[in-house]
Amino acid sequence: MSSTPRSRHGRTASRSSAQGLRASPSDLGHAGNAFENGAVQYTPASAPLPPYARVKQFLKDSLEAGRWAPGQQMPSEADLVAQFGVSRMTVHRALRELQDAGLIERVQGVGTFAAQLHRVASTLTIHDIHDEIEARGHRHDARVHLQREEFAPPALAERLGLKPGDKVFHTLIVHHENGVALQCEDRYVNPACAPHYLGVDFSRRTPTHYLLEVAPLWEAQFSIEAALPTAQEARLLGIERGEPCLVVVRRTVSRGLPVTLARLVHPGSRHTLEGQFRP
């Protein structure tokens, strides 16, 4: 499944979807509450895994730990058969499922390679709003209203894997298409994942573009809702306080570490939400 907000100024404005992830919406002003129900459910460690799943989990854990860089060749089927004492068919199934998830790439007659991590799966795509606007032949510009270091309150610290009072990076940016405010981006970033974040000129480069480069995407949790903007968001977007907006709250993880928690607010009069379902 994929969900696609569509700008009324042109084609797709943004797109993000995820498989097997849940999150409840919230105002990022209280960002720590944004994902109260967002925990991913895993099989208990004590539950026995079938042989193919053991191979798959080993490879997935190794990829997450950075054992193989994107594009680097991984062990062959024969190597995995010998290592785990299983059949080639068992190894083949594990590799096929990892390939279907977008975690590896397989080239017939050549081998298996670690995939680019910001393309975790065909069901999870995070686009850069700058690229989308320019793809429509329109002009993108960003106005940075806030870019500073803050101390994380308890709820926010929990969502970013920090301790209460730890430092966190905070930016507030409004993106425009042909001079019309299209998105208010309120974002918190874990300094451990992007230590130079505050030194980036976000009037020239979007946070999404920068973060995908320095902290490749591994997991994402998101919620989408129709809601009223805060007073500050309405002012920054140049809309009435009572105008409904499309609000996306998104949390991303790279190599097991939470990277960012972002609230993306789009004026409802400038967006529609479209989806596509396939059995």
Tab-separated table of C-alpha atoms in Angstrom, residues 115-264:
chain	number	residue	atom	x	y	z
A	115	ALA	CA	21.236	-2.774	-0.745
A	116	GLN	CA	21.166	1.001	-0.351
A	117	LEU	CA	19.554	1.428	3.069
A	118	HIS	CA	17.347	4.413	2.233
A	119	ARG	CA	15.434	2.061	-0.064
A	120	VAL	CA	14.403	-0.426	2.570
A	121	ALA	CA	11.484	-1.759	0.554
A	122	SER	CA	9.227	-0.881	-2.303
A	123	THR	CA	6.561	-0.211	0.319
A	124	LEU	CA	8.618	2.455	2.082
A	125	THR	CA	9.649	5.546	0.173
A	126	ILE	CA	10.588	8.917	1.617
A	127	HIS	CA	10.873	11.643	-0.976
A	128	ASP	CA	12.663	14.977	-0.802
A	129	ILE	CA	10.142	17.823	-1.194
A	130	HIS	CA	12.744	19.892	-3.070
A	131	ASP	CA	13.162	17.186	-5.711
A	132	GLU	CA	9.402	16.695	-6.037
A	133	ILE	CA	8.708	20.381	-6.580
A	134	GLU	CA	11.503	20.746	-9.125
A	135	ALA	CA	10.308	17.586	-10.915
A	136	ARG	CA	7.055	19.444	-11.560
A	137	GLY	CA	9.042	22.235	-13.177
A	138	HIS	CA	8.319	24.572	-10.270
A	139	ARG	CA	10.530	26.566	-7.936
A	140	HIS	CA	11.275	25.391	-4.390
A	141	ASP	CA	12.504	27.650	-1.638
A	142	ALA	CA	12.799	27.051	2.092
A	143	ARG	CA	12.666	29.550	4.934
A	144	VAL	CA	14.359	28.505	8.154
A	145	HIS	CA	12.538	29.897	11.188
A	146	LEU	CA	14.368	27.918	13.863
A	147	GLN	CA	17.666	26.001	13.975
A	148	ARG	CA	19.066	25.391	17.436
A	149	GLU	CA	20.120	22.998	20.176
A	150	GLU	CA	17.628	22.303	22.980
A	151	PHE	CA	17.251	20.036	25.991
A	152	ALA	CA	14.949	17.078	25.411
A	153	PRO	CA	11.933	16.743	27.726
A	154	PRO	CA	11.212	13.191	28.960
A	155	ALA	CA	8.593	12.225	26.334
A	156	LEU	CA	10.705	13.440	23.412
A	157	ALA	CA	13.875	11.899	24.839
A	158	GLU	CA	12.180	8.504	24.996
A	159	ARG	CA	11.191	8.644	21.309
A	160	LEU	CA	14.707	9.569	20.225
A	161	GLY	CA	16.530	7.081	22.450
A	162	LEU	CA	17.927	9.837	24.681
A	163	LYS	CA	17.867	10.600	28.395
A	164	PRO	CA	15.705	13.465	29.715
A	165	GLY	CA	17.726	16.652	29.543
A	166	ASP	CA	20.043	15.378	26.799
A	167	LYS	CA	20.743	17.746	23.934
A	168	VAL	CA	18.554	17.501	20.841
A	169	PHE	CA	18.606	19.448	17.569
A	170	HIS	CA	15.444	21.319	16.546
A	171	THR	CA	14.574	22.945	13.206
A	172	LEU	CA	11.408	24.646	11.987
A	173	ILE	CA	11.291	25.156	8.216
A	174	VAL	CA	8.560	26.188	5.770
A	175	HIS	CA	8.839	24.884	2.211
A	176	HIS	CA	7.342	26.900	-0.652
A	177	GLU	CA	6.357	25.997	-4.207
A	178	ASN	CA	6.428	28.968	-6.573
A	179	GLY	CA	6.183	31.234	-3.530
A	180	VAL	CA	3.204	29.408	-1.975
A	181	ALA	CA	3.728	27.776	1.434
A	182	LEU	CA	3.313	24.024	0.941
A	183	GLN	CA	4.722	22.390	4.075
A	184	CYS	CA	5.627	23.363	7.632
A	185	GLU	CA	8.359	20.998	8.830
A	186	ASP	CA	8.931	20.851	12.595
A	187	ARG	CA	11.774	18.388	13.214
A	188	TYR	CA	13.815	17.037	16.120
A	189	VAL	CA	17.074	15.177	15.456
A	190	ASN	CA	19.216	12.846	17.567
A	191	PRO	CA	22.698	14.484	17.652
A	192	ALA	CA	24.388	11.065	17.787
A	193	CYS	CA	23.102	10.276	14.291
A	194	ALA	CA	23.778	13.659	12.678
A	195	PRO	CA	26.316	15.590	14.786
A	196	HIS	CA	26.789	18.335	12.155
A	197	TYR	CA	23.066	18.906	11.545
A	198	LEU	CA	22.997	22.454	12.912
A	199	GLY	CA	25.826	23.480	10.592
A	200	VAL	CA	23.857	22.728	7.406
A	201	ASP	CA	22.318	25.561	5.379
A	202	PHE	CA	18.744	24.280	5.108
A	203	SER	CA	17.720	27.142	2.856
A	204	ARG	CA	19.782	25.371	0.209
A	205	ARG	CA	19.509	21.713	1.243
A	206	THR	CA	16.548	19.959	2.829
A	207	PRO	CA	16.845	18.046	6.132
A	208	THR	CA	15.435	14.947	4.416
A	209	HIS	CA	18.185	14.980	1.785
A	210	TYR	CA	20.899	15.524	4.386
A	211	LEU	CA	19.669	12.909	6.857
A	212	LEU	CA	19.232	10.189	4.236
A	213	GLU	CA	22.866	10.764	3.340
A	214	VAL	CA	24.403	10.733	6.829
A	215	ALA	CA	21.991	8.287	8.514
A	216	PRO	CA	20.621	5.835	5.911
A	217	LEU	CA	17.025	4.877	6.588
A	218	TRP	CA	16.413	1.468	8.151
A	219	GLU	CA	12.957	1.748	9.709
A	220	ALA	CA	10.146	4.304	9.787
A	221	GLN	CA	6.963	4.827	11.747
A	222	PHE	CA	4.363	7.346	10.652
A	223	SER	CA	0.819	8.572	11.095
A	224	ILE	CA	-1.363	10.602	8.755
A	225	GLU	CA	-4.379	12.609	9.905
A	226	ALA	CA	-6.588	15.537	8.998
A	227	ALA	CA	-6.226	18.124	11.766
A	228	LEU	CA	-6.230	21.831	12.464
A	229	PRO	CA	-2.863	23.580	12.518
A	230	THR	CA	-1.455	25.147	15.647
A	231	ALA	CA	-1.566	28.932	15.798
A	232	GLN	CA	2.123	29.061	14.894
A	233	GLU	CA	1.708	26.676	11.938
A	234	ALA	CA	-1.239	28.673	10.587
A	235	ARG	CA	0.785	31.865	10.759
A	236	LEU	CA	3.813	30.331	9.041
A	237	LEU	CA	1.692	28.745	6.292
A	238	GLY	CA	-0.358	31.885	5.755
A	239	ILE	CA	-3.697	30.148	6.384
A	240	GLU	CA	-6.624	30.565	8.754
A	241	ARG	CA	-6.389	28.843	12.138
A	242	GLY	CA	-9.535	26.864	11.287
A	243	GLU	CA	-8.333	25.497	7.926
A	244	PRO	CA	-7.954	21.686	7.981
A	245	CYS	CA	-4.488	20.376	7.221
A	246	LEU	CA	-2.904	17.081	6.245
A	247	VAL	CA	-0.538	16.242	9.109
A	248	VAL	CA	2.145	13.580	8.804
A	249	VAL	CA	4.157	12.628	11.891
A	250	ARG	CA	7.188	10.501	11.060
A	251	ARG	CA	9.914	8.836	13.124
A	252	THR	CA	12.913	7.214	11.424
A	253	VAL	CA	15.606	4.802	12.590
A	254	SER	CA	19.058	4.060	11.181
A	255	ARG	CA	21.122	1.027	12.239
A	256	GLY	CA	19.015	0.624	15.377
A	257	LEU	CA	19.261	4.268	16.509
A	258	PRO	CA	16.310	6.711	16.327
A	259	VAL	CA	17.294	9.544	13.995
A	260	THR	CA	14.469	12.044	13.780
A	261	LEU	CA	10.907	12.834	14.760
A	262	ALA	CA	9.179	15.215	12.368
A	263	ARG	CA	5.738	16.812	12.114
A	264	LEU	CA	4.922	17.789	8.517
